[in-house]
mmCIF file of C-alpha atoms in Angstrom:
data_model
loop_
_atom_site.group_PDB
_atom_site.id
_atom_site.type_symbol
_atom_site.label_atom_id
_atom_site.label_comp_id
_atom_site.label_asym_id
_atom_site.label_seq_id
_atom_site.Cartn_x
_atom_site.Cartn_y
_atom_site.Cartn_z
ATOM 1 C CA MET A 13 -80.487 -103.328 19.461
ATOM 2 C CA THR A 14 -76.977 -103.484 21.070
ATOM 3 C CA SER A 15 -77.304 -103.240 24.928
ATOM 4 C CA HIS A 16 -74.912 -100.925 26.808
ATOM 5 C CA VAL A 17 -72.009 -102.572 28.507
ATOM 6 C CA SER A 18 -69.891 -100.371 30.996
ATOM 7 C CA ARG A 19 -66.189 -100.029 30.669
ATOM 8 C CA ARG A 20 -65.886 -101.028 34.127
ATOM 9 C CA THR A 21 -67.748 -104.270 33.458
ATOM 10 C CA PHE A 22 -65.661 -105.020 30.450
ATOM 11 C CA LEU A 23 -62.392 -104.164 31.868
ATOM 12 C CA ARG A 24 -63.036 -106.022 35.084
ATOM 13 C CA GLY A 25 -59.988 -108.180 35.999
ATOM 14 C CA THR A 26 -57.862 -106.395 33.469
ATOM 15 C CA GLY A 27 -56.028 -103.992 35.828
ATOM 16 C CA VAL A 28 -52.597 -105.765 35.418
ATOM 17 C CA SER A 29 -49.994 -104.493 33.092
ATOM 18 C CA LEU A 30 -47.572 -107.291 32.015
ATOM 19 C CA ALA A 31 -44.296 -106.161 30.300
ATOM 20 C CA LEU A 32 -42.895 -109.651 29.733
ATOM 21 C CA PRO A 33 -40.335 -110.693 26.823
ATOM 22 C CA PHE A 34 -41.292 -112.545 23.624
ATOM 23 C CA LEU A 35 -39.217 -115.699 24.370
ATOM 24 C CA ASP A 36 -38.300 -118.947 22.703
ATOM 25 C CA ALA A 37 -35.941 -121.276 24.444
ATOM 26 C CA MET A 38 -36.485 -124.257 21.950
ATOM 27 C CA TRP A 39 -34.122 -123.594 19.128
ATOM 28 C CA GLY A 40 -33.032 -126.481 17.243
ATOM 29 C CA ARG A 41 -29.597 -127.594 16.418
ATOM 30 C CA LYS A 42 -29.931 -126.397 12.771
ATOM 31 C CA ALA A 43 -30.939 -122.983 13.904
ATOM 32 C CA LEU A 44 -27.998 -122.766 16.504
ATOM 33 C CA ALA A 45 -25.742 -123.747 13.859
ATOM 34 C CA ALA A 46 -27.013 -121.089 11.525
ATOM 35 C CA ALA A 47 -26.766 -118.363 14.095
ATOM 36 C CA GLU A 48 -23.070 -119.443 14.543
ATOM 37 C CA THR A 49 -22.225 -118.824 10.901
ATOM 38 C CA VAL A 50 -24.465 -115.872 10.442
ATOM 39 C CA PRO A 51 -24.818 -113.597 13.345
ATOM 40 C CA PRO A 52 -28.086 -112.150 13.964
ATOM 41 C CA LYS A 53 -28.517 -108.448 13.315
ATOM 42 C CA ARG A 54 -28.885 -106.054 16.244
ATOM 43 C CA LEU A 55 -29.739 -102.279 16.719
ATOM 44 C CA VAL A 56 -28.750 -99.760 19.391
ATOM 45 C CA THR A 57 -30.166 -96.292 19.387
ATOM 46 C CA ILE A 58 -28.436 -93.344 21.426
ATOM 47 C CA CYS A 59 -30.235 -90.061 21.746
ATOM 48 C CA ALA A 60 -28.654 -87.050 23.201
ATOM 49 C CA SER A 61 -31.815 -85.164 24.364
ATOM 50 C CA LEU A 62 -29.970 -81.860 24.442
ATOM 51 C CA GLY A 63 -29.039 -81.754 21.157
ATOM 52 C CA ILE A 64 -25.631 -81.694 19.239
ATOM 53 C CA TYR A 65 -24.026 -78.609 18.291
ATOM 54 C CA GLY A 66 -24.653 -78.352 14.334
ATOM 55 C CA PRO A 67 -21.666 -76.350 13.190
ATOM 56 C CA ASP A 68 -19.125 -78.751 14.870
ATOM 57 C CA PHE A 69 -21.053 -81.927 13.578
ATOM 58 C CA PHE A 70 -22.362 -81.578 10.049
ATOM 59 C CA PRO A 71 -19.541 -81.694 7.207
ATOM 60 C CA ALA A 72 -19.732 -79.064 4.715
ATOM 61 C CA GLU A 73 -19.279 -81.505 1.674
ATOM 62 C CA SER A 74 -21.328 -84.492 0.841
ATOM 63 C CA GLY A 75 -20.130 -87.833 -0.232
ATOM 64 C CA GLU A 76 -16.908 -89.730 0.771
ATOM 65 C CA ALA A 77 -14.456 -86.835 0.437
ATOM 66 C CA TYR A 78 -15.749 -84.610 3.191
ATOM 67 C CA THR A 79 -13.735 -82.758 5.584
ATOM 68 C CA PRO A 80 -14.086 -84.144 9.325
ATOM 69 C CA THR A 81 -15.704 -81.632 11.556
ATOM 70 C CA PRO A 82 -14.393 -81.125 15.079
ATOM 71 C CA TYR A 83 -16.819 -83.688 16.531
ATOM 72 C CA LEU A 84 -16.131 -86.283 13.733
ATOM 73 C CA LYS A 85 -12.406 -86.035 14.405
ATOM 74 C CA MET A 86 -13.208 -87.567 17.805
ATOM 75 C CA ILE A 87 -14.164 -90.772 15.984
ATOM 76 C CA GLU A 88 -11.832 -90.298 12.833
ATOM 77 C CA ALA A 89 -10.338 -93.634 13.453
ATOM 78 C CA HIS A 90 -13.765 -95.246 12.557
ATOM 79 C CA ARG A 91 -14.616 -93.145 9.564
ATOM 80 C CA LYS A 92 -15.097 -96.144 7.325
ATOM 81 C CA ASP A 93 -17.481 -97.421 9.760
ATOM 82 C CA PHE A 94 -20.068 -94.834 10.007
ATOM 83 C CA THR A 95 -22.071 -92.679 7.824
ATOM 84 C CA VAL A 96 -23.260 -89.134 8.761
ATOM 85 C CA PHE A 97 -26.695 -87.772 7.593
ATOM 86 C CA SER A 98 -28.013 -84.293 7.380
ATOM 87 C CA ASN A 99 -31.299 -82.707 6.309
ATOM 88 C CA VAL A 100 -33.413 -85.572 7.951
ATOM 89 C CA CYS A 101 -36.145 -85.227 10.548
ATOM 90 C CA HIS A 102 -39.573 -86.479 11.395
ATOM 91 C CA PRO A 103 -42.171 -84.082 10.141
ATOM 92 C CA ASP A 104 -44.743 -82.027 12.382
ATOM 93 C CA GLN A 105 -42.589 -82.090 15.524
ATOM 94 C CA ASN A 106 -43.979 -78.963 17.043
ATOM 95 C CA GLY A 107 -45.440 -80.031 20.355
ATOM 96 C CA ARG A 108 -46.536 -78.904 23.878
ATOM 97 C CA ASP A 109 -42.731 -77.527 24.471
ATOM 98 C CA GLY A 110 -39.519 -77.239 22.933
ATOM 99 C CA HIS A 111 -38.348 -80.856 24.294
ATOM 100 C CA ALA A 112 -41.551 -82.639 23.445
ATOM 101 C CA SER A 113 -39.822 -84.065 20.321
ATOM 102 C CA GLU A 114 -37.772 -86.398 22.768
ATOM 103 C CA MET A 115 -40.779 -88.663 23.035
ATOM 104 C CA THR A 116 -41.204 -89.219 19.375
ATOM 105 C CA TRP A 117 -37.628 -89.754 18.315
ATOM 106 C CA LEU A 118 -38.100 -93.453 17.668
ATOM 107 C CA THR A 119 -41.916 -93.276 16.797
ATOM 108 C CA GLY A 120 -42.332 -90.409 14.386
ATOM 109 C CA ALA A 121 -45.597 -89.487 16.005
ATOM 110 C CA ARG A 122 -46.865 -85.836 14.987
ATOM 111 C CA HIS A 123 -47.347 -83.028 17.217
ATOM 112 C CA PRO A 124 -46.019 -84.599 20.578
ATOM 113 C CA GLY A 125 -47.733 -83.786 23.699
ATOM 114 C CA LEU A 126 -50.570 -81.417 22.202
ATOM 115 C CA GLY A 127 -54.272 -81.998 22.769
ATOM 116 C CA GLY A 128 -55.501 -85.440 21.765
ATOM 117 C CA PHE A 129 -51.724 -86.787 21.120
ATOM 118 C CA ARG A 130 -51.208 -90.467 21.415
ATOM 119 C CA ASN A 131 -47.855 -91.711 20.797
ATOM 120 C CA THR A 132 -47.168 -94.824 18.379
ATOM 121 C CA ILE A 133 -45.037 -97.797 18.442
ATOM 122 C CA SER A 134 -41.301 -97.126 18.742
ATOM 123 C CA LEU A 135 -38.784 -98.658 16.373
ATOM 124 C CA ASP A 136 -37.392 -100.888 18.983
ATOM 125 C CA GLN A 137 -40.748 -102.088 20.093
ATOM 126 C CA PHE A 138 -41.527 -102.896 16.454
ATOM 127 C CA ILE A 139 -38.450 -104.825 16.236
ATOM 128 C CA ALA A 140 -39.265 -106.613 19.361
ATOM 129 C CA GLU A 141 -42.683 -107.697 18.117
ATOM 130 C CA LYS A 142 -41.035 -109.156 15.218
ATOM 131 C CA ILE A 143 -38.031 -111.059 16.423
ATOM 132 C CA GLY A 144 -38.023 -110.387 20.241
ATOM 133 C CA PHE A 145 -39.286 -113.729 20.944
ATOM 134 C CA GLU A 146 -35.838 -115.183 19.968
ATOM 135 C CA THR A 147 -33.847 -113.736 22.903
ATOM 136 C CA ARG A 148 -34.517 -113.642 26.623
ATOM 137 C CA TYR A 149 -35.269 -109.869 26.581
ATOM 138 C CA PRO A 150 -37.115 -108.500 23.423
ATOM 139 C CA SER A 151 -35.461 -105.181 24.216
ATOM 140 C CA LEU A 152 -33.412 -103.148 26.775
ATOM 141 C CA GLN A 153 -34.113 -99.380 27.619
ATOM 142 C CA LEU A 154 -31.217 -97.565 29.154
ATOM 143 C CA ASN A 155 -30.875 -93.977 30.571
ATOM 144 C CA THR A 156 -27.806 -92.020 31.952
ATOM 145 C CA GLY A 157 -29.872 -90.623 34.882
ATOM 146 C CA GLY A 158 -33.584 -91.094 34.997
ATOM 147 C CA GLY A 159 -36.310 -93.602 34.119
ATOM 148 C CA ASN A 160 -37.741 -92.147 31.085
ATOM 149 C CA SER A 161 -37.040 -94.059 27.587
ATOM 150 C CA GLN A 162 -37.820 -93.405 23.994
ATOM 151 C CA SER A 163 -39.492 -96.899 23.793
ATOM 152 C CA TYR A 164 -43.191 -96.968 23.441
ATOM 153 C CA THR A 165 -45.563 -99.782 23.208
ATOM 154 C CA ARG A 166 -48.031 -100.253 20.235
ATOM 155 C CA SER A 167 -50.821 -98.579 22.384
ATOM 156 C CA GLY A 168 -48.440 -95.528 23.114
ATOM 157 C CA VAL A 169 -47.209 -96.489 26.695
ATOM 158 C CA MET A 170 -43.578 -95.614 27.578
ATOM 159 C CA ILE A 171 -41.475 -98.557 28.641
ATOM 160 C CA PRO A 172 -39.437 -97.247 31.742
ATOM 161 C CA ALA A 173 -35.691 -97.289 31.381
ATOM 162 C CA GLU A 174 -33.058 -98.541 33.755
ATOM 163 C CA SER A 175 -30.076 -96.143 34.739
ATOM 164 C CA ARG A 176 -28.156 -98.296 37.096
ATOM 165 C CA PRO A 177 -25.438 -100.453 35.384
ATOM 166 C CA SER A 178 -25.480 -102.927 38.312
ATOM 167 C CA LYS A 179 -28.932 -103.654 37.802
ATOM 168 C CA ILE A 180 -28.545 -104.042 34.081
ATOM 169 C CA PHE A 181 -25.704 -106.347 34.659
ATOM 170 C CA ALA A 182 -27.489 -108.411 37.226
ATOM 171 C CA LYS A 183 -30.622 -108.583 34.833
ATOM 172 C CA LEU A 184 -28.382 -109.890 32.063
ATOM 173 C CA PHE A 185 -25.922 -112.212 33.848
ATOM 174 C CA LEU A 186 -26.856 -113.075 37.466
ATOM 175 C CA ASP A 187 -29.289 -115.855 38.059
ATOM 176 C CA GLY A 188 -31.762 -115.291 40.996
ATOM 177 C CA SER A 189 -31.931 -117.450 43.934
ATOM 178 C CA GLN A 190 -34.325 -120.311 43.970
ATOM 179 C CA TRP A 191 -36.835 -118.335 46.063
ATOM 180 C CA GLU A 192 -36.570 -115.337 43.272
ATOM 181 C CA ILE A 193 -37.314 -117.907 40.582
ATOM 182 C CA GLU A 194 -40.390 -119.413 42.384
ATOM 183 C CA GLN A 195 -41.620 -115.934 42.935
ATOM 184 C CA GLN A 196 -41.226 -115.018 39.304
ATOM 185 C CA MET A 197 -42.909 -118.205 38.176
ATOM 186 C CA ARG A 198 -45.806 -117.524 40.594
ATOM 187 C CA LYS A 199 -46.174 -113.989 39.080
ATOM 188 C CA LEU A 200 -46.231 -115.714 35.510
ATOM 189 C CA HIS A 201 -48.732 -118.201 36.584
ATOM 190 C CA GLU A 202 -50.797 -115.426 38.023
ATOM 191 C CA GLY A 203 -50.607 -113.569 34.849
ATOM 192 C CA ARG A 204 -51.968 -116.671 32.829
ATOM 193 C CA SER A 205 -54.838 -116.816 35.152
ATOM 194 C CA ILE A 206 -55.700 -113.329 34.756
ATOM 195 C CA MET A 207 -55.470 -113.521 31.029
ATOM 196 C CA ASP A 208 -57.658 -116.819 31.347
ATOM 197 C CA THR A 209 -60.199 -114.690 33.248
ATOM 198 C CA VAL A 210 -60.213 -111.676 30.959
ATOM 199 C CA GLY A 211 -60.658 -113.922 27.940
ATOM 200 C CA GLU A 212 -63.640 -115.666 29.562
ATOM 201 C CA GLU A 213 -65.217 -112.645 30.725
ATOM 202 C CA ALA A 214 -65.010 -111.092 27.031
ATOM 203 C CA LYS A 215 -66.371 -114.090 25.460
ATOM 204 C CA ARG A 216 -69.397 -114.094 27.915
ATOM 205 C CA LEU A 217 -70.287 -110.407 27.018
ATOM 206 C CA GLN A 218 -69.566 -110.937 23.262
ATOM 207 C CA GLY A 219 -73.321 -111.519 22.396
ATOM 208 C CA ARG A 220 -74.168 -108.133 23.862
ATOM 209 C CA PHE A 221 -71.991 -106.207 21.305
ATOM 210 C CA GLY A 222 -72.851 -104.735 17.886
ATOM 211 C CA SER A 223 -70.977 -105.863 14.829
ATOM 212 C CA ALA A 224 -68.461 -103.079 15.038
ATOM 213 C CA ASP A 225 -67.699 -103.759 18.661
ATOM 214 C CA ARG A 226 -67.337 -107.369 17.808
ATOM 215 C CA ASP A 227 -64.607 -106.681 15.414
ATOM 216 C CA LYS A 228 -62.790 -104.722 18.106
ATOM 217 C CA LEU A 229 -63.368 -107.796 20.268
ATOM 218 C CA ASP A 230 -61.662 -109.904 17.863
ATOM 219 C CA GLU A 231 -58.664 -107.932 18.061
ATOM 220 C CA TYR A 232 -58.690 -107.972 21.851
ATOM 221 C CA PHE A 233 -58.830 -111.898 21.650
ATOM 222 C CA THR A 234 -55.980 -111.990 19.327
ATOM 223 C CA SER A 235 -54.047 -109.711 22.011
ATOM 224 C CA VAL A 236 -55.031 -112.133 24.811
ATOM 225 C CA ARG A 237 -53.677 -115.250 22.978
ATOM 226 C CA GLU A 238 -50.496 -113.489 22.066
ATOM 227 C CA MET A 239 -50.027 -112.586 25.738
ATOM 228 C CA GLU A 240 -50.689 -116.183 26.815
ATOM 229 C CA GLN A 241 -48.001 -117.321 24.217
ATOM 230 C CA ARG A 242 -45.340 -114.847 25.765
ATOM 231 C CA LEU A 243 -46.131 -115.988 29.376
ATOM 232 C CA GLN A 244 -45.608 -119.531 28.364
ATOM 233 C CA LYS A 245 -42.191 -118.501 26.701
ATOM 234 C CA ALA A 246 -41.361 -116.271 29.644
ATOM 235 C CA GLU A 247 -41.607 -119.507 32.079
ATOM 236 C CA ALA A 248 -39.253 -121.253 29.748
ATOM 237 C CA TRP A 249 -36.668 -118.422 29.994
ATOM 238 C CA VAL A 250 -36.968 -118.187 33.888
ATOM 239 C CA GLN A 251 -35.814 -121.475 34.348
ATOM 240 C CA LYS A 252 -32.934 -121.326 31.962
ATOM 241 C CA PRO A 253 -29.705 -120.297 33.335
ATOM 242 C CA LYS A 254 -28.423 -116.705 32.320
ATOM 243 C CA PRO A 255 -25.076 -116.644 30.202
ATOM 244 C CA LYS A 256 -21.813 -116.267 31.985
ATOM 245 C CA VAL A 257 -19.504 -113.394 31.027
ATOM 246 C CA ASP A 258 -15.862 -112.742 31.705
ATOM 247 C CA ALA A 259 -16.452 -109.350 33.392
ATOM 248 C CA GLN A 260 -17.042 -107.868 36.847
ATOM 249 C CA PRO A 261 -20.426 -106.363 37.854
ATOM 250 C CA PRO A 262 -19.922 -102.883 37.446
ATOM 251 C CA GLU A 263 -20.062 -100.357 40.434
ATOM 252 C CA ASP A 264 -22.725 -97.613 39.994
ATOM 253 C CA ILE A 265 -21.410 -93.994 39.919
ATOM 254 C CA LYS A 266 -22.796 -91.970 42.923
ATOM 255 C CA ASP A 267 -22.006 -88.693 41.395
ATOM 256 C CA GLU A 268 -25.133 -87.846 39.494
ATOM 257 C CA LYS A 269 -23.107 -85.097 37.426
ATOM 258 C CA ASP A 270 -20.678 -87.605 36.070
ATOM 259 C CA LEU A 271 -22.479 -87.897 32.825
ATOM 260 C CA ILE A 272 -19.713 -89.275 30.631
ATOM 261 C CA GLY A 273 -18.908 -91.745 33.330
ATOM 262 C CA ARG A 274 -22.331 -93.277 33.236
ATOM 263 C CA MET A 275 -22.350 -93.127 29.519
ATOM 264 C CA ASN A 276 -18.999 -95.366 29.674
ATOM 265 C CA LEU A 277 -20.386 -97.760 32.099
ATOM 266 C CA LEU A 278 -23.613 -98.457 29.999
ATOM 267 C CA PHE A 279 -21.555 -98.565 26.771
ATOM 268 C CA ASP A 280 -19.492 -101.258 28.410
ATOM 269 C CA LEU A 281 -22.753 -103.423 28.720
ATOM 270 C CA ILE A 282 -24.028 -102.928 25.235
ATOM 271 C CA PRO A 283 -21.447 -105.278 23.613
ATOM 272 C CA LEU A 284 -21.840 -107.767 26.428
ATOM 273 C CA ALA A 285 -25.486 -107.918 25.771
ATOM 274 C CA PHE A 286 -25.421 -108.339 22.071
ATOM 275 C CA GLN A 287 -22.536 -110.898 22.275
ATOM 276 C CA THR A 288 -24.431 -113.152 24.630
ATOM 277 C CA ASP A 289 -27.531 -112.756 22.264
ATOM 278 C CA SER A 290 -29.562 -111.626 25.472
ATOM 279 C CA THR A 291 -31.290 -109.026 23.256
ATOM 280 C CA ARG A 292 -31.117 -107.572 19.866
ATOM 281 C CA ALA A 293 -32.738 -104.011 20.417
ATOM 282 C CA ILE A 294 -31.408 -101.526 22.830
ATOM 283 C CA THR A 295 -32.322 -97.856 23.398
ATOM 284 C CA MET A 296 -30.306 -95.332 25.412
ATOM 285 C CA LEU A 297 -31.415 -92.062 26.309
ATOM 286 C CA VAL A 298 -28.489 -89.388 27.120
ATOM 287 C CA GLN A 299 -30.931 -87.497 29.485
ATOM 288 C CA GLY A 300 -30.865 -83.772 29.590
ATOM 289 C CA ARG A 301 -30.163 -82.366 33.135
ATOM 290 C CA GLY A 302 -30.010 -78.969 34.582
ATOM 291 C CA ASP A 303 -26.765 -79.491 36.617
ATOM 292 C CA VAL A 304 -23.165 -78.742 35.842
ATOM 293 C CA PRO A 305 -21.591 -82.030 34.147
ATOM 294 C CA ALA A 306 -18.450 -83.265 35.931
ATOM 295 C CA ILE A 307 -16.154 -82.311 32.939
ATOM 296 C CA PRO A 308 -13.155 -80.010 33.416
ATOM 297 C CA GLY A 309 -13.719 -76.472 32.176
ATOM 298 C CA VAL A 310 -17.662 -76.605 32.382
ATOM 299 C CA LYS A 311 -19.002 -74.294 34.633
ATOM 300 C CA THR A 312 -22.741 -74.013 33.744
ATOM 301 C CA ASP A 313 -25.413 -76.150 33.475
ATOM 302 C CA HIS A 314 -25.954 -78.341 30.604
ATOM 303 C CA HIS A 315 -29.425 -77.175 29.530
ATOM 304 C CA ASN A 316 -28.376 -73.471 29.936
ATOM 305 C CA LEU A 317 -25.432 -74.439 27.713
ATOM 306 C CA SER A 318 -27.703 -75.923 25.034
ATOM 307 C CA HIS A 319 -29.579 -72.546 24.725
ATOM 308 C CA HIS A 320 -26.381 -70.853 24.260
ATOM 309 C CA GLY A 321 -27.732 -67.673 22.242
ATOM 310 C CA GLN A 322 -24.592 -67.700 20.181
ATOM 311 C CA ASP A 323 -22.531 -66.695 23.511
ATOM 312 C CA PRO A 324 -19.127 -68.020 22.521
ATOM 313 C CA GLU A 325 -18.242 -68.835 26.166
ATOM 314 C CA LYS A 326 -21.317 -70.967 26.379
ATOM 315 C CA ILE A 327 -20.566 -72.523 23.123
ATOM 316 C CA ALA A 328 -17.052 -73.346 24.263
ATOM 317 C CA GLN A 329 -18.260 -75.149 27.315
ATOM 318 C CA LEU A 330 -20.882 -77.249 25.321
ATOM 319 C CA ARG A 331 -18.220 -78.134 23.004
ATOM 320 C CA LEU A 332 -16.473 -79.710 25.809
ATOM 321 C CA ILE A 333 -19.370 -81.518 26.921
ATOM 322 C CA GLU A 334 -20.386 -82.823 23.464
ATOM 323 C CA THR A 335 -16.699 -83.711 22.596
ATOM 324 C CA ALA A 336 -16.378 -86.048 25.652
ATOM 325 C CA GLN A 337 -19.935 -87.613 24.448
ATOM 326 C CA LEU A 338 -18.412 -88.232 21.029
ATOM 327 C CA LYS A 339 -15.258 -89.902 22.544
ATOM 328 C CA ALA A 340 -17.471 -92.115 24.563
ATOM 329 C CA LEU A 341 -19.189 -92.968 21.362
ATOM 330 C CA GLY A 342 -15.810 -93.856 19.879
ATOM 331 C CA THR A 343 -15.056 -96.311 22.743
ATOM 332 C CA LEU A 344 -18.512 -98.137 21.925
ATOM 333 C CA ILE A 345 -17.742 -98.355 18.398
ATOM 334 C CA GLU A 346 -14.207 -99.711 19.272
ATOM 335 C CA LYS A 347 -15.430 -102.403 21.525
ATOM 336 C CA LEU A 348 -17.876 -103.560 18.980
ATOM 337 C CA LYS A 349 -15.106 -103.684 16.484
ATOM 338 C CA THR A 350 -12.827 -105.641 18.745
ATOM 339 C CA LYS A 351 -15.149 -108.138 19.745
ATOM 340 C CA GLN A 352 -15.630 -111.171 17.126
ATOM 341 C CA GLU A 353 -18.304 -113.448 16.190
ATOM 342 C CA GLY A 354 -16.827 -116.088 14.309
ATOM 343 C CA SER A 355 -14.944 -114.368 11.432
ATOM 344 C CA LYS A 356 -16.864 -111.194 11.926
ATOM 345 C CA ARG A 357 -16.811 -108.115 13.996
ATOM 346 C CA LEU A 358 -19.725 -107.744 16.383
ATOM 347 C CA LEU A 359 -19.921 -104.170 14.873
ATOM 348 C CA ASP A 360 -20.753 -105.780 11.411
ATOM 349 C CA SER A 361 -23.905 -107.328 12.901
ATOM 350 C CA THR A 362 -24.734 -104.157 15.116
ATOM 351 C CA ALA A 363 -26.033 -101.001 13.852
ATOM 352 C CA VAL A 364 -25.631 -98.029 16.043
ATOM 353 C CA LEU A 365 -27.712 -94.968 15.454
ATOM 354 C CA TYR A 366 -26.424 -91.962 17.223
ATOM 355 C CA GLY A 367 -28.101 -88.506 17.272
ATOM 356 C CA SER A 368 -30.549 -86.042 18.928
ATOM 357 C CA ASN A 369 -34.242 -85.293 18.403
ATOM 358 C CA LEU A 370 -33.176 -81.557 18.389
ATOM 359 C CA GLY A 371 -31.497 -80.100 15.165
ATOM 360 C CA ASN A 372 -30.867 -76.744 16.814
ATOM 361 C CA ALA A 373 -31.393 -77.017 20.561
ATOM 362 C CA ASN A 374 -30.860 -73.280 21.141
ATOM 363 C CA SER A 375 -34.051 -72.647 19.235
ATOM 364 C CA HIS A 376 -35.743 -76.042 19.930
ATOM 365 C CA ASP A 377 -35.673 -76.578 16.160
ATOM 366 C CA TRP A 378 -36.527 -80.241 15.341
ATOM 367 C CA HIS A 379 -35.353 -79.970 11.519
ATOM 368 C CA ASN A 380 -31.939 -81.236 10.142
ATOM 369 C CA LEU A 381 -31.479 -83.562 13.057
ATOM 370 C CA PRO A 382 -27.742 -84.603 13.662
ATOM 371 C CA LEU A 383 -27.527 -88.484 12.980
ATOM 372 C CA LEU A 384 -24.741 -90.817 12.817
ATOM 373 C CA LEU A 385 -24.963 -94.567 11.921
ATOM 374 C CA ALA A 386 -22.143 -96.864 12.537
ATOM 375 C CA GLY A 387 -21.775 -100.590 11.677
ATOM 376 C CA GLY A 388 -24.570 -102.861 10.900
ATOM 377 C CA GLY A 389 -22.859 -104.175 7.725
ATOM 378 C CA PHE A 390 -23.608 -101.194 5.719
ATOM 379 C CA GLN A 391 -21.226 -99.488 3.194
ATOM 380 C CA HIS A 392 -20.303 -96.418 5.137
ATOM 381 C CA GLY A 393 -17.584 -93.559 5.105
ATOM 382 C CA LYS A 394 -19.722 -90.760 3.625
ATOM 383 C CA HIS A 395 -21.921 -87.915 4.389
ATOM 384 C CA HIS A 396 -25.406 -88.541 3.086
ATOM 385 C CA THR A 397 -27.102 -85.186 2.544
ATOM 386 C CA GLY A 398 -30.901 -84.489 1.863
ATOM 387 C CA ASP A 399 -32.961 -81.561 0.849
ATOM 388 C CA ALA A 400 -32.387 -78.540 3.286
ATOM 389 C CA LYS A 401 -35.963 -77.312 2.671
ATOM 390 C CA ASN A 402 -37.734 -80.638 2.419
ATOM 391 C CA ASN A 403 -36.099 -82.675 4.817
ATOM 392 C CA THR A 404 -35.977 -86.646 4.288
ATOM 393 C CA PRO A 405 -38.374 -88.491 6.738
ATOM 394 C CA MET A 406 -36.515 -90.068 9.457
ATOM 395 C CA GLY A 407 -38.975 -92.803 9.125
ATOM 396 C CA ASN A 408 -37.149 -93.713 5.553
ATOM 397 C CA LEU A 409 -34.062 -94.537 7.543
ATOM 398 C CA PHE A 410 -36.066 -96.706 10.089
ATOM 399 C CA VAL A 411 -37.255 -98.718 7.298
ATOM 400 C CA ARG A 412 -33.831 -99.355 5.976
ATOM 401 C CA LEU A 413 -32.851 -100.548 9.378
ATOM 402 C CA LEU A 414 -35.662 -102.740 9.765
ATOM 403 C CA GLN A 415 -35.026 -104.316 6.314
ATOM 404 C CA ASN A 416 -31.450 -104.615 7.302
ATOM 405 C CA MET A 417 -32.559 -106.629 10.293
ATOM 406 C CA GLY A 418 -34.399 -109.007 8.122
ATOM 407 C CA ILE A 419 -37.774 -107.618 8.892
ATOM 408 C CA GLU A 420 -40.253 -107.047 6.048
ATOM 409 C CA ALA A 421 -41.345 -103.503 6.137
ATOM 410 C CA ASP A 422 -41.982 -101.033 3.397
ATOM 411 C CA THR A 423 -43.351 -98.183 5.903
ATOM 412 C CA PHE A 424 -42.727 -96.939 9.214
ATOM 413 C CA ALA A 425 -44.061 -93.727 10.778
ATOM 414 C CA THR A 426 -44.057 -90.816 8.163
ATOM 415 C CA SER A 427 -41.958 -92.719 5.795
ATOM 416 C CA THR A 428 -41.957 -92.185 2.075
ATOM 417 C CA GLY A 429 -39.608 -95.278 1.122
ATOM 418 C CA ALA A 430 -36.387 -96.630 2.429
ATOM 419 C CA LEU A 431 -33.484 -94.438 2.616
ATOM 420 C CA THR A 432 -30.504 -95.658 0.408
ATOM 421 C CA ILE A 433 -27.359 -96.131 2.505
#
């Protein structure tokens, strides 16, 4: 008969959460040579959490001959480098409130925030698990004005975002002092010691579990071993100098209402992070706020404008905000186009997914999400339309993005296949 083991006993010594990158500083010469000729694939996702006004975003026509809408005119110069999607969504996104789908934009988990809800792994973290060990940072989480992110671990825990460009720049490109390096090494060694203790305690208790629990314990041992490997790789990266870039550290914008200024500063860092191969997966949340953005002509807070109730004056102000956001996106695409990796543009190896978790923010509708995909080596220049009544699962797009990065994947979230782009 299986004896009872309290959760407290089993989890003793496991109260430390380590968020360390999958790292590997031991690339051979052949691998480096291959990386020079075939740039690695990257992905950046950018979510405007207060929605994007559909009538100014979605074209009326499908295919390549679509007439650009007011928002798409802001990036018309890059028309051949992006695809617009309509009638795509994650199914069953009705949740605890109208904005709950923000937490599942990259996971596709159903009924966010309702009783018993547990989030699933996000797209970027799935990528980090597969190829994150090849870079210093498996992923980066950015936010225009807060600590929330849309990145979730396999156990459904949110990974906090950084909103200060100065901190992100320092993380990517500034080496710490010898004392800071020693402190980080000490923490890593402490982490390995904890993992050793946890593993030994679990093995000691193994004989007191039934067969079902022993299966779960085997999974736990696997997790412990994986964490130990990550810690070993992290030690190598800590002692390796960070890349140097021809750019000055950015100064953080003190005005919290300057949404577009903060977007542009973060957009300046994304090409640098990819060009130095510091990471291959970046998420950015354009965080919805309750203040008035510092944009000429805007007099009402952003959240209120997103619930415009078809008021022409509110829609006019909302257009000013979102037009500025699309212009900022255009500058990011332009930067990725002008930076070269050998004979190719950085954009050719970088897929940029821009959109929102709300199809109609005015009514908190999560169907028909506004989505735009740029770069990544895809054949672009068209409006891809799905079924208005039976939207294409957004997971189908995610499967295609994973495959484009060389990751073997047939399913993700609620996918039913891979979306053809």
